[in-house]
Tab-separated table of C-alpha atoms in Angstrom:
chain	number	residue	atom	x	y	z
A	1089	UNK	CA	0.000	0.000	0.000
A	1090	UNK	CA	1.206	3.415	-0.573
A	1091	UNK	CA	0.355	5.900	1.709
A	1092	UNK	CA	0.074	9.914	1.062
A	1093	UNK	CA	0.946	12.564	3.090
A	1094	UNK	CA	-1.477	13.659	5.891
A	1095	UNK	CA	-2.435	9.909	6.488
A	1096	UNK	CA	-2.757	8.557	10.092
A	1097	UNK	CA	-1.178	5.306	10.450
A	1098	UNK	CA	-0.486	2.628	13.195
A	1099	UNK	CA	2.753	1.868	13.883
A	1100	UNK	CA	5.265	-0.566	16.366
A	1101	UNK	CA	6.893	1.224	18.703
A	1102	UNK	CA	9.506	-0.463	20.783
A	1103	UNK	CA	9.826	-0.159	24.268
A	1104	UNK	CA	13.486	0.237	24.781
A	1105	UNK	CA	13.304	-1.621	28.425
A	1106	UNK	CA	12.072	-4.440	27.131
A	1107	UNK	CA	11.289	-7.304	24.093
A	1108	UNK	CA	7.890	-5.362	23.174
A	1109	UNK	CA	5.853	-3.002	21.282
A	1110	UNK	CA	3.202	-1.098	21.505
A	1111	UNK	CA	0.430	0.265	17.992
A	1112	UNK	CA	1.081	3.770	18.002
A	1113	UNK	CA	-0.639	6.448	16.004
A	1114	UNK	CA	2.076	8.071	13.406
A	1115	UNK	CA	1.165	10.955	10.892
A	1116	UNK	CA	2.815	10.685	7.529
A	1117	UNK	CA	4.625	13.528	5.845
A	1118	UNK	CA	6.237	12.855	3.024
A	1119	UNK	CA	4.495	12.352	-0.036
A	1120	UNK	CA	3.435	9.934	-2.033
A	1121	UNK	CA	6.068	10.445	-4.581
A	1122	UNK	CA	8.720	9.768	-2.422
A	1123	UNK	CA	6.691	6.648	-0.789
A	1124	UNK	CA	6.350	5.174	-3.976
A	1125	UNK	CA	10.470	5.648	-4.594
A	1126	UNK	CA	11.509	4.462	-1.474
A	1127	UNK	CA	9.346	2.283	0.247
A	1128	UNK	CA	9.697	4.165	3.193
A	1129	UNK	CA	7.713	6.848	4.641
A	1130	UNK	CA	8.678	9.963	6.514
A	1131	UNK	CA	6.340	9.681	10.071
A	1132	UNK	CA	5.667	12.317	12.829
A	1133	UNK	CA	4.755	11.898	16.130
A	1134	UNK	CA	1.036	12.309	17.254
A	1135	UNK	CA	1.133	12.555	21.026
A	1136	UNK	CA	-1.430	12.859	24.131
A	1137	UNK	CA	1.857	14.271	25.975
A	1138	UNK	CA	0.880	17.253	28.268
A	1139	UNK	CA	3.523	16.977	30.572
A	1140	UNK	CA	6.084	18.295	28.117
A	1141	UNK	CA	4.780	20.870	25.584
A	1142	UNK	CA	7.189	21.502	22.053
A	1143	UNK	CA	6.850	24.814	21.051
A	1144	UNK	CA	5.962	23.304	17.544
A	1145	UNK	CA	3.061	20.945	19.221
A	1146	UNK	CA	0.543	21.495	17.111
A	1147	UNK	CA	-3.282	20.771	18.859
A	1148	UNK	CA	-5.719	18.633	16.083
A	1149	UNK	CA	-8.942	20.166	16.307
A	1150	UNK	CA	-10.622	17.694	14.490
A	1151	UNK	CA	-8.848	14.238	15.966
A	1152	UNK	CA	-11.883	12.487	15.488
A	1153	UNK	CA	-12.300	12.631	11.791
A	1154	UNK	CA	-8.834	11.491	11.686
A	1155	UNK	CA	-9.891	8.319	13.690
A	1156	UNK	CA	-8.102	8.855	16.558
A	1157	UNK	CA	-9.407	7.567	20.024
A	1158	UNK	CA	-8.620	10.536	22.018
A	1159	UNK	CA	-7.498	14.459	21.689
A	1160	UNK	CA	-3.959	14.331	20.445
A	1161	UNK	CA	-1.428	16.496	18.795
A	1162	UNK	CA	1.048	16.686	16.121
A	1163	UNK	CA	5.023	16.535	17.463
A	1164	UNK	CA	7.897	17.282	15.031
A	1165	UNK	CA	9.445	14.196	16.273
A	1166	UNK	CA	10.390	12.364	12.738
A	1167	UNK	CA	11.595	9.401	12.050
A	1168	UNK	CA	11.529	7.254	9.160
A	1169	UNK	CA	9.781	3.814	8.683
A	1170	UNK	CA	9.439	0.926	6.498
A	1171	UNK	CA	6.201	0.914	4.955
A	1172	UNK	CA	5.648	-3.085	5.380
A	1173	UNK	CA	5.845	-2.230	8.756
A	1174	UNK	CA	2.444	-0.099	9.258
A	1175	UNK	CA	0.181	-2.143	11.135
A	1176	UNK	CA	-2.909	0.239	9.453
A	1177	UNK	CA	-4.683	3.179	8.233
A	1178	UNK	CA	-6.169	5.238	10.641
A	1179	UNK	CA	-7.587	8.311	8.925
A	1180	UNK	CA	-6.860	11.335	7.299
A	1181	UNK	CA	-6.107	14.499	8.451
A	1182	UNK	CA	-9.059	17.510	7.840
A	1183	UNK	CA	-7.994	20.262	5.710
A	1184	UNK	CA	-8.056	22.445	8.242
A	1185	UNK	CA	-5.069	20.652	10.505
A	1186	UNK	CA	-3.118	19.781	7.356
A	1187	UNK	CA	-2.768	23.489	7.278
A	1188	UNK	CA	-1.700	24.101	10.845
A	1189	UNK	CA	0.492	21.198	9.887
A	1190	UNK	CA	2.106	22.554	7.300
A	1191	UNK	CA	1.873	25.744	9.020
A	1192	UNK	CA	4.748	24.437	11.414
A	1193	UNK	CA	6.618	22.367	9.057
A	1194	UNK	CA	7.038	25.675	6.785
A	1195	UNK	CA	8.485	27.258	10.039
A	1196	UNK	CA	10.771	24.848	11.888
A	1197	UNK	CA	12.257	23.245	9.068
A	1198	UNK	CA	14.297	25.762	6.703
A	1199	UNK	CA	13.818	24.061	3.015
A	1200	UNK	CA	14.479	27.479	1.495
């Protein structure tokens, strides 16, 4: 499967204390030009975290059309992933939080 940017996806995280994982949801940012390429995809963190706040947390307003369980926000906390190793597709992001999205993405990370 090839996933586009904006998608909500379940991924394996690893707990690094022990032989285990945990399904985590992951937003995917790159597109689906370089998915295709690669067979990887570029992931960022979607968090319940209120403990420690990023400057570049970004709240998603509409979580639930993006099938999440639970209020969460974007983290620019990237990584990248094998794409035979998503577990699913969760949603989509609205239009409106792909903007705040790319918002912060235009702002923290200098492509220019």
């Amino acid at each position: 499967m090839i996933f586009k940017a904006f998608d909500v996806v379940a991924v394996p995280f690893p707990f690094t204390d022990r032989d285990a994982t945990k399904r985590r949801p992951t937003l995917v940012i790159s597109n689906e030009s370089f998915n295709k390429q690669h067979n990887q995809i570029v992931l960022a963190m979607i968090t319940t975290a209120t403990d420690n706040v990023w400057l570049s947390d970004v709240a998603l307003s509409n979580w639930q059309k993006a099938g999440l369980k639970v209020a969460c926000k974007f983290r620019l906390k990237l990584f990248t992933l094998d794409q035979s190793l998503v577990i699913k597709t969760i949603g989509h992001l609205t239009p409106k939080d792909v903007k705040s999205v790319q918002a912060v993405l235009t702002e923290f990370i200098d492509v220019g």
